[in-house]
Coordinates of C-alpha atoms in Angstrom, one line a residue:
M221 CA 38.2 108.1 26.9
P222 CA 36.5 104.6 27.5
S223 CA 33.1 104.2 25.9
D224 CA 31.4 103.6 29.2
A225 CA 33.0 106.7 30.9
P226 CA 30.7 109.7 31.5
S227 CA 31.0 112.4 28.9
P228 CA 32.1 115.9 29.7
T229 CA 29.3 118.5 29.5
A230 CA 29.7 121.9 27.9
T231 CA 28.7 124.7 30.3
A232 CA 29.8 127.6 28.2
T233 CA 30.6 128.3 24.5
D234 CA 34.3 128.0 24.9
Q235 CA 34.8 125.7 27.9
V236 CA 33.9 122.1 28.8
T237 CA 33.2 120.7 32.3
H238 CA 34.5 117.2 33.0
P239 CA 32.7 114.7 35.3
D240 CA 35.1 115.5 38.2
G241 CA 34.2 119.2 38.0
R242 CA 37.4 120.4 36.4
V243 CA 37.0 122.8 33.5
A244 CA 39.1 123.0 30.3
L245 CA 38.9 125.2 27.1
T246 CA 37.5 123.7 24.0
D247 CA 39.5 123.6 20.8
R248 CA 37.7 126.6 19.4
A249 CA 38.7 128.8 22.3
A250 CA 42.0 130.2 20.9
L251 CA 43.8 132.6 23.3
T252 CA 45.3 134.9 20.7
D253 CA 45.7 138.2 22.5
P254 CA 49.4 138.4 23.5
R255 CA 48.6 141.2 26.0
F256 CA 46.7 138.8 28.2
A257 CA 48.0 135.3 27.3
N258 CA 51.1 133.3 26.9
P259 CA 51.9 129.6 27.4
D260 CA 52.7 130.1 31.1
L261 CA 49.5 131.9 31.8
A262 CA 47.1 129.8 29.8
P263 CA 45.0 127.1 31.5
V264 CA 46.9 123.9 32.2
P265 CA 45.5 121.1 29.8
L266 CA 43.6 118.5 31.7
E267 CA 46.1 115.7 30.8
Q268 CA 48.9 117.7 32.5
R269 CA 47.0 118.2 35.8
T270 CA 48.6 115.2 37.5
W271 CA 49.6 116.3 41.0
G272 CA 48.3 114.0 43.8
V273 CA 48.0 114.1 47.5
Y274 CA 51.7 113.3 48.0
N275 CA 52.8 116.1 45.7
Y276 CA 51.0 118.7 47.8
L277 CA 52.0 117.0 51.0
S278 CA 55.7 117.0 50.0
L279 CA 55.4 120.6 48.7
W280 CA 54.3 121.7 52.2
V281 CA 56.8 119.6 54.0
G282 CA 59.5 121.1 51.8
M283 CA 58.3 124.6 52.3
A284 CA 57.6 124.4 56.0
H285 CA 61.0 122.9 56.9
N286 CA 63.2 126.0 56.5
I287 CA 65.3 128.2 58.6
P288 CA 62.8 131.1 59.2
S289 CA 60.2 128.4 60.2
W290 CA 62.7 126.9 62.6
T291 CA 63.4 130.4 64.1
L292 CA 59.7 131.4 64.5
A293 CA 59.5 129.7 67.8
S294 CA 62.7 131.3 68.9
G295 CA 61.4 134.7 68.0
L296 CA 58.3 134.1 70.2
V297 CA 60.3 132.9 73.1
A298 CA 62.5 135.9 72.8
L299 CA 59.4 138.0 73.2
G300 CA 58.6 136.3 76.5
M301 CA 56.6 133.1 75.7
D302 CA 57.5 129.7 76.9
W303 CA 57.9 126.9 74.5
K304 CA 54.3 125.6 74.9
Q305 CA 52.9 129.1 74.2
A306 CA 55.1 129.5 71.1
V307 CA 54.2 126.1 69.6
L308 CA 50.5 126.8 70.3
T309 CA 50.6 130.2 68.6
I310 CA 52.3 128.7 65.5
A311 CA 49.9 125.7 65.3
L312 CA 46.8 128.0 65.6
G313 CA 48.1 130.4 63.1
N314 CA 48.6 127.7 60.5
L315 CA 45.2 126.1 61.1
I316 CA 43.6 129.5 60.4
V317 CA 45.6 130.3 57.3
L318 CA 44.8 126.8 55.9
V319 CA 41.2 127.9 55.3
P320 CA 42.0 130.6 52.7
M321 CA 44.7 128.3 51.4
I322 CA 42.2 125.7 50.5
L323 CA 39.5 128.1 49.3
N324 CA 41.8 129.9 47.0
G325 CA 43.3 126.7 45.8
H326 CA 39.9 125.5 44.4
P327 CA 39.9 127.7 41.2
G328 CA 43.4 126.6 40.4
T329 CA 42.4 122.9 40.3
K330 CA 39.0 123.6 38.7
Y331 CA 40.2 125.9 35.9
G332 CA 43.9 125.2 35.7
I333 CA 44.8 128.9 36.1
P334 CA 47.6 130.7 38.0
F335 CA 46.9 133.3 40.7
P336 CA 47.2 136.5 38.5
V337 CA 44.7 135.1 36.0
F338 CA 42.3 134.1 38.9
A339 CA 42.6 137.7 40.2
R340 CA 41.2 139.0 36.8
A341 CA 37.7 137.9 37.8
P342 CA 37.4 140.4 40.7
F343 CA 39.9 143.1 39.6
G344 CA 39.7 143.0 35.8
L345 CA 42.2 142.0 33.2
R346 CA 44.4 145.0 33.8
G347 CA 43.5 145.6 37.5
A348 CA 44.7 142.1 38.4
N349 CA 48.3 143.5 38.0
L350 CA 47.7 145.4 41.3
P351 CA 47.4 142.4 43.6
A352 CA 49.8 140.5 41.4
L353 CA 52.6 143.1 41.8
L354 CA 51.8 143.4 45.5
R355 CA 52.3 139.6 45.9
A356 CA 55.4 139.7 43.7
A357 CA 57.1 142.5 45.7
V358 CA 56.6 140.5 48.9
A359 CA 57.9 137.3 47.3
C360 CA 61.0 139.1 46.0
A361 CA 61.7 140.3 49.5
W362 CA 61.2 136.8 50.9
F363 CA 63.4 135.4 48.2
G364 CA 66.2 137.7 49.3
I365 CA 65.8 136.7 52.9
Q366 CA 65.9 133.0 52.2
T367 CA 68.8 133.4 49.8
W368 CA 70.8 135.3 52.4
L369 CA 70.2 132.6 55.0
G370 CA 71.2 129.9 52.5
G371 CA 74.3 131.8 51.7
E372 CA 75.1 132.1 55.4
A373 CA 74.8 128.3 55.7
I374 CA 77.3 127.8 52.9
F375 CA 79.6 130.4 54.5
L376 CA 79.6 129.0 58.0
L377 CA 79.6 125.3 57.2
A378 CA 82.1 125.5 54.4
G379 CA 84.3 127.3 56.8
K380 CA 84.4 124.1 58.8
L381 CA 85.8 122.3 55.8
L382 CA 88.1 125.0 54.3
G383 CA 89.7 126.4 57.4
H384 CA 89.8 129.5 59.5
G385 CA 90.8 131.8 56.6
W386 CA 87.4 131.3 54.9
Q387 CA 85.5 133.0 57.7
T388 CA 88.1 135.7 58.5
A389 CA 88.5 137.0 54.9
S390 CA 88.6 140.7 54.4
A391 CA 85.2 142.4 54.8
I392 CA 83.1 144.2 52.2
G393 CA 80.1 146.1 53.4
G394 CA 80.4 144.6 56.9
Y395 CA 80.7 141.0 55.8
P396 CA 83.6 138.8 54.7
W397 CA 83.9 138.6 50.9
T398 CA 83.6 134.9 51.2
Q399 CA 80.1 135.3 52.6
W400 CA 79.1 137.5 49.7
L401 CA 80.5 134.7 47.4
S402 CA 78.4 132.1 49.3
F403 CA 75.3 134.3 48.8
L404 CA 76.0 134.5 45.1
L405 CA 76.6 130.8 44.7
F406 CA 73.3 130.0 46.4
W407 CA 71.5 132.5 44.3
V408 CA 72.8 130.9 41.1
L409 CA 71.9 127.4 42.3
Q410 CA 68.3 128.2 42.8
L411 CA 67.8 129.9 39.5
L412 CA 69.4 127.0 37.7
I413 CA 66.7 124.8 39.1
I414 CA 63.7 127.1 38.6
V415 CA 64.5 127.9 34.9
R416 CA 63.9 124.2 34.1
G417 CA 60.2 124.7 34.9
M418 CA 57.4 123.4 37.2
E419 CA 57.9 119.7 36.5
T420 CA 61.4 119.9 37.7
L421 CA 60.2 121.7 40.8
R422 CA 57.6 118.9 41.4
R423 CA 60.3 116.2 41.2
F424 CA 62.7 118.2 43.4
E425 CA 60.1 118.7 46.1
A426 CA 59.1 115.0 46.0
W427 CA 62.6 113.9 47.2
A428 CA 63.6 117.1 49.1
A429 CA 60.7 116.8 51.6
P430 CA 61.7 113.5 53.3
A431 CA 65.4 114.4 53.0
V432 CA 64.9 117.6 55.0
L433 CA 62.8 115.9 57.6
L434 CA 65.4 113.2 58.1
G435 CA 68.1 115.8 58.4
A436 CA 66.1 117.7 61.1
F437 CA 65.6 114.5 63.1
A438 CA 69.3 113.7 62.7
L439 CA 70.2 117.1 64.2
L440 CA 67.8 116.3 67.1
G441 CA 69.5 112.9 67.6
W442 CA 72.9 114.5 67.6
I443 CA 72.1 117.2 70.1
T444 CA 70.3 114.7 72.3
N445 CA 73.3 112.5 72.4
K446 CA 75.6 115.4 73.2
A447 CA 73.3 116.7 76.0
G448 CA 72.3 113.4 77.5
G449 CA 68.6 114.5 77.3
F450 CA 66.7 117.7 77.1
G451 CA 66.9 120.2 79.8
P452 CA 66.7 123.8 80.8
L453 CA 64.6 125.4 78.1
L454 CA 61.6 123.1 78.5
D455 CA 61.5 124.0 82.1
Q456 CA 61.7 127.8 81.6
P457 CA 58.5 129.5 82.7
S458 CA 56.8 132.0 80.5
K459 CA 57.8 135.6 81.2
L460 CA 54.3 136.7 80.2
G461 CA 52.2 134.2 82.1
W462 CA 48.7 133.6 80.8
G463 CA 47.2 136.9 81.8
R464 CA 46.9 140.3 80.1
D465 CA 50.6 140.5 79.3
F466 CA 50.4 137.3 77.3
W467 CA 47.4 138.3 75.3
K468 CA 49.0 141.6 74.4
V469 CA 51.8 139.7 72.7
F470 CA 49.7 136.7 71.5
F471 CA 47.3 138.4 69.0
P472 CA 49.9 140.4 67.1
A473 CA 52.2 137.3 67.1
L474 CA 49.3 135.2 65.8
M475 CA 48.8 137.7 63.0
G476 CA 52.5 137.4 62.3
M477 CA 52.3 133.6 62.1
I478 CA 49.3 133.9 59.7
G479 CA 51.3 136.5 57.8
F480 CA 54.1 134.0 57.4
W481 CA 52.0 132.0 54.9
S482 CA 49.5 134.6 53.9
T483 CA 51.6 135.0 50.7
L484 CA 50.9 131.4 49.6
S485 CA 47.2 131.7 50.6
L486 CA 46.9 134.1 47.6
N487 CA 49.1 132.4 44.9
I488 CA 48.3 128.8 45.9
P489 CA 46.5 128.4 42.5
D490 CA 50.0 128.5 40.9
F491 CA 50.4 125.0 42.3
T492 CA 46.8 123.7 42.5
R493 CA 46.4 124.4 38.8
F494 CA 48.3 121.1 38.3
G495 CA 46.1 119.2 40.7
G496 CA 44.5 115.9 39.6
S497 CA 41.5 116.5 41.8
Q498 CA 40.1 118.8 44.5
R499 CA 40.4 116.0 47.0
A500 CA 44.2 115.8 46.2
Q501 CA 44.8 119.5 46.9
I502 CA 42.6 119.7 50.0
R503 CA 44.0 116.5 51.6
G504 CA 47.5 117.3 50.6
Q505 CA 47.4 120.8 52.1
A506 CA 45.5 119.8 55.2
L507 CA 48.0 117.0 55.9
G508 CA 51.0 119.1 55.0
L509 CA 50.7 122.7 56.3
P510 CA 49.6 122.7 59.9
T511 CA 51.1 119.4 60.9
T512 CA 54.6 120.0 59.5
M513 CA 54.8 123.6 60.7
T514 CA 53.9 122.6 64.3
L515 CA 56.2 119.6 64.2
F516 CA 59.1 121.8 63.0
A517 CA 58.4 124.4 65.7
L518 CA 58.5 121.6 68.3
L519 CA 61.7 120.2 66.9
S520 CA 63.3 123.7 67.0
V521 CA 62.4 124.0 70.7
L522 CA 63.7 120.6 71.6
V523 CA 67.0 121.0 69.7
T524 CA 67.5 124.5 71.2
S525 CA 66.9 123.1 74.6
G526 CA 69.6 120.5 74.0
S527 CA 72.0 123.3 72.9
Q528 CA 71.4 125.1 76.1
A529 CA 72.4 122.0 78.1
V530 CA 75.5 121.4 75.9
Y531 CA 76.8 125.0 75.3
G532 CA 75.4 126.9 78.2
Q533 CA 73.2 129.1 76.1
P534 CA 70.4 128.4 73.6
I535 CA 71.4 128.4 70.0
W536 CA 68.3 129.1 68.0
D537 CA 69.9 129.4 64.5
P538 CA 70.2 125.8 63.1
I539 CA 73.1 127.0 60.9
Q540 CA 75.1 128.3 63.9
L541 CA 74.3 125.0 65.7
A542 CA 75.2 122.8 62.8
A543 CA 78.5 124.7 62.5
K544 CA 79.5 123.2 65.9
I545 CA 79.3 119.6 64.6
D546 CA 82.9 118.3 65.1
N547 CA 83.3 115.9 62.2
T548 CA 83.5 116.4 58.5
A549 CA 80.8 113.9 57.6
G550 CA 78.3 115.5 60.0
T551 CA 79.1 119.0 58.7
L552 CA 78.5 117.9 55.1
I553 CA 75.2 116.3 56.0
A554 CA 74.2 119.4 57.9
L555 CA 75.2 121.6 55.0
L556 CA 73.3 119.5 52.5
T557 CA 70.2 119.5 54.7
V558 CA 70.1 123.2 55.2
L559 CA 70.7 123.9 51.5
V560 CA 68.0 121.5 50.3
A561 CA 65.6 123.0 52.9
T562 CA 66.2 126.5 51.9
V563 CA 66.1 125.8 48.1
S564 CA 62.9 123.9 48.6
V565 CA 61.0 126.7 50.2
N566 CA 62.5 129.5 48.3
I567 CA 61.8 128.3 44.9
A568 CA 58.3 127.1 45.6
A569 CA 57.2 129.9 47.8
N570 CA 59.2 132.9 46.5
V571 CA 60.1 132.4 42.8
V572 CA 57.0 130.6 41.3
S573 CA 54.6 133.4 42.3
P574 CA 56.5 136.5 41.1
A575 CA 57.6 134.6 37.9
Y576 CA 53.9 134.2 37.0
D577 CA 53.0 137.7 38.4
L578 CA 55.7 139.4 36.3
A579 CA 54.7 137.4 33.2
H580 CA 51.2 138.6 33.8
L581 CA 52.4 142.3 33.7
W582 CA 53.9 141.9 30.2
P583 CA 52.9 138.5 28.7
R584 CA 54.3 139.4 25.3
R585 CA 57.9 139.9 26.6
I586 CA 58.1 138.1 30.0
D587 CA 57.7 134.4 30.4
F588 CA 58.0 132.3 33.5
R589 CA 61.8 132.0 33.2
R590 CA 62.4 135.7 32.6
G591 CA 60.1 136.5 35.6
A592 CA 62.2 134.2 37.8
L593 CA 65.4 135.9 36.7
I594 CA 63.9 139.3 37.5
T595 CA 62.8 138.0 40.9
G596 CA 66.4 136.9 41.6
V597 CA 67.8 140.4 40.8
V598 CA 65.2 142.2 42.9
G599 CA 65.8 139.8 45.8
I600 CA 69.4 141.0 46.0
L601 CA 68.5 144.7 45.9
I602 CA 66.2 144.8 48.9
F603 CA 69.0 144.2 51.5
P604 CA 67.4 141.1 53.1
W605 CA 69.8 140.9 56.0
K606 CA 68.3 144.0 57.5
L607 CA 64.7 142.6 57.6
I608 CA 65.5 139.7 59.9
A609 CA 68.0 141.3 62.3
D610 CA 65.4 142.0 65.0
P611 CA 62.6 139.7 66.0
H612 CA 60.3 142.7 66.8
V613 CA 60.8 144.0 63.2
Y614 CA 60.6 140.5 61.7
I615 CA 57.4 139.4 63.4
F616 CA 55.5 142.6 64.1
T617 CA 56.6 144.9 61.3
W618 CA 57.5 142.7 58.4
L619 CA 55.1 139.7 58.9
G620 CA 52.4 141.8 60.4
V621 CA 52.2 144.5 57.7
V622 CA 52.6 141.9 54.9
G623 CA 49.9 139.8 56.4
G624 CA 47.5 142.7 56.7
L625 CA 47.9 143.8 53.1
L626 CA 47.7 140.4 51.6
G627 CA 44.7 139.6 53.9
T628 CA 42.7 142.2 52.0
V629 CA 43.5 140.5 48.7
A630 CA 42.5 137.1 50.1
G631 CA 39.2 138.6 51.3
I632 CA 38.3 139.9 47.9
L633 CA 39.2 136.7 46.1
I634 CA 37.1 134.6 48.5
A635 CA 34.2 137.0 48.4
D636 CA 34.2 137.2 44.6
Y637 CA 34.8 133.5 43.8
W638 CA 32.7 131.8 46.5
L639 CA 30.0 134.2 47.4
L640 CA 29.4 136.3 44.3
R641 CA 30.2 133.8 41.5
R642 CA 29.6 130.6 43.4
T643 CA 32.8 129.1 41.8
D644 CA 31.6 129.7 38.2
L645 CA 34.0 131.5 35.9
D646 CA 34.1 132.2 32.1
L647 CA 37.5 130.6 31.5
A648 CA 38.0 132.1 28.0
G649 CA 36.7 135.5 29.2
L650 CA 39.7 135.7 31.6
Y651 CA 41.9 136.2 28.6
R652 CA 39.8 138.5 26.3
Q653 CA 39.3 142.2 26.2
D654 CA 35.7 141.6 24.9
G655 CA 34.9 139.3 27.8
R656 CA 32.9 139.9 30.9
Y657 CA 36.0 140.7 33.1
W658 CA 37.0 143.8 31.2
F659 CA 34.8 146.0 33.4
G660 CA 35.9 149.6 32.7
S661 CA 39.1 149.7 30.6
G662 CA 40.3 146.5 32.3
W663 CA 39.8 147.7 35.9
N664 CA 37.0 146.9 38.4
W665 CA 37.0 150.0 40.7
R666 CA 34.9 148.1 43.2
A667 CA 37.6 145.6 43.9
V668 CA 40.3 148.3 43.9
T669 CA 38.3 150.3 46.4
A670 CA 37.9 147.3 48.7
L671 CA 41.6 146.6 48.5
V672 CA 42.6 150.2 49.4
V673 CA 40.1 150.6 52.2
G674 CA 40.8 147.2 53.6
G675 CA 44.6 147.8 53.4
V676 CA 44.3 151.1 55.3
L677 CA 42.2 149.5 58.0
A678 CA 44.6 146.6 58.3
V679 CA 48.0 148.4 58.5
G680 CA 47.1 152.1 59.0
G681 CA 47.5 151.8 62.7
S682 CA 50.9 150.0 62.5
Y683 CA 53.2 151.1 65.4
G684 CA 56.6 150.4 66.8
G685 CA 59.9 149.7 65.1
P686 CA 60.0 152.0 62.1
F687 CA 56.5 153.3 62.7
P688 CA 55.4 156.1 65.1
A689 CA 54.6 154.9 68.7
D690 CA 51.0 156.1 68.3
G691 CA 50.6 154.4 64.9
L692 CA 50.6 155.8 61.4
I693 CA 47.0 156.7 61.9
P694 CA 46.4 156.9 65.7
L695 CA 42.7 156.2 65.4
L696 CA 43.4 152.8 63.8
K697 CA 46.1 151.7 66.2
P698 CA 43.7 149.3 68.1
L699 CA 43.3 147.4 64.8
A700 CA 47.0 147.0 64.1
D701 CA 47.4 143.9 66.2
Y702 CA 44.7 142.1 64.2
G703 CA 45.9 143.2 60.7
W704 CA 45.4 140.1 58.7
A705 CA 41.9 139.4 60.1
V706 CA 40.9 143.1 59.8
G707 CA 42.1 143.2 56.2
L708 CA 40.4 140.0 55.1
A709 CA 37.1 140.7 56.8
S710 CA 36.8 144.4 55.8
A711 CA 37.8 143.8 52.2
L712 CA 35.5 140.8 51.9
L713 CA 32.5 142.6 53.3
L714 CA 33.1 145.8 51.3
H715 CA 33.6 143.9 48.0
L716 CA 30.2 142.1 48.6
L717 CA 28.5 145.4 49.5
L718 CA 29.9 147.2 46.4
N719 CA 28.8 144.4 44.1
A720 CA 25.4 143.8 45.7
R721 CA 23.5 145.2 42.6
T722 CA 25.5 143.2 40.1
R723 CA 25.2 139.7 41.4
T724 CA 22.6 138.5 38.9
E725 CA 23.9 140.0 35.6
Q726 CA 25.2 137.3 33.3
R727 CA 26.1 133.7 33.3
P728 CA 29.7 132.7 32.4
G729 CA 30.2 132.5 28.7
D730 CA 27.8 135.3 27.7
S731 CA 29.4 137.1 24.8
T732 CA 28.4 140.6 26.0
P733 CA 31.0 142.0 28.5
A734 CA 29.7 142.9 31.9
R735 CA 30.3 146.5 33.0
G736 CA 29.4 145.9 36.6
G737 CA 31.4 144.4 39.3
G738 CA 30.5 140.8 39.0
R739 CA 27.6 138.3 39.3
T740 CA 26.5 135.1 40.9
A741 CA 26.0 132.0 38.9
G742 CA 23.6 130.7 41.5

């Protein structure tokens, strides 16, 4: 450090706060308990926190530009919206989810910790496994969905190159064996990248983001040339209008859009822990998430409108559309673009989180790479092709229920870190049984209670699809269309209420463990 640079200040016995606000452990703070620490869960050393604005921007560009994102607008149009209503719903949903994304990203940058370690502050060292495994289960399902779609891309587009026999091969389980082979090949490709670690992921996202964006615009240019302009779909009126029928669809659809990225709003510390500054993670996310998701939704509508003009019917699936390209070079470019897009989002959004979460469950035996392999296996076992077959099930049931449950966790994390602890954590204590986050046998019953109650309120009234028409709990049915907001608000308020008497107990770094539910450093 230069002699004229401001010196870091020690704010606790085992941690040091640097002039930019980021906190690191001192040399004396050895993390020796293998039940709660391994190299993947330990705080990232300050010299390795190097991600800048472009890294976060490219991360979000890479994650937002994927097949499910492309088809979000199509799902909303299938439910009766016109293209303007669909794009508006998607844009608003992503602006809303950006708020918890930035708030929960703060502790990652400040302390260099992943999501499951951050969750130890409100839930306890053992209790944090509850939200971590909930997040991991959702990520495994998403990994399976994205991998199936990527395999479909290989199957369809490779069929253009290898001939008719590839797509008409004998069926196994209702699909050609060549499609299952494509699924397996794509599965292996992703795991080969992720087992090389987070630095490889950063490099991959840095070049993948512009490549995918260029590919999307190339598809737009191709269909525009074929169609001679955009036509019928942009002129289609809404089947819902702007009255009561629209609002009945809008609010559950909005919760579904929020639910799409509610997963990342929890485990965003897994990425911001590598941040060079809070400004980098805030600006990168603000520039990356809402803008690229809205742009991609608009691109999907424009391209689909062109497909209507060319083929007589809208083709919402970009894989199916790309398969209609009538030259080998165009097919190869389309195949590469779809694969890069799917790998980009799947590894970042759906492998990183469960890899850390599963490592957190058994640090002594599971590291990041083993967690990633477990994720890959579980992703195959959840039958992902069934989750996305129906837009009603996909948007309302899958995204809505997932958003409601994960909204409760987000509410607890925000309440505990920002309102109770005022962003002050005992970093070493997050890894020690004798620290202040041990609570009762490693569990904080207050946070667990807030999670359970908030979850019931958020999804207890779920109806339609696999749920009863009157809702699982009929009394709660009116809340079902607002699941994410209900879960976040109710869990946040209940966590604050249950911890009202313990807000002034101890400052971070006190050696005596706190047996209450938390405290405020203010």
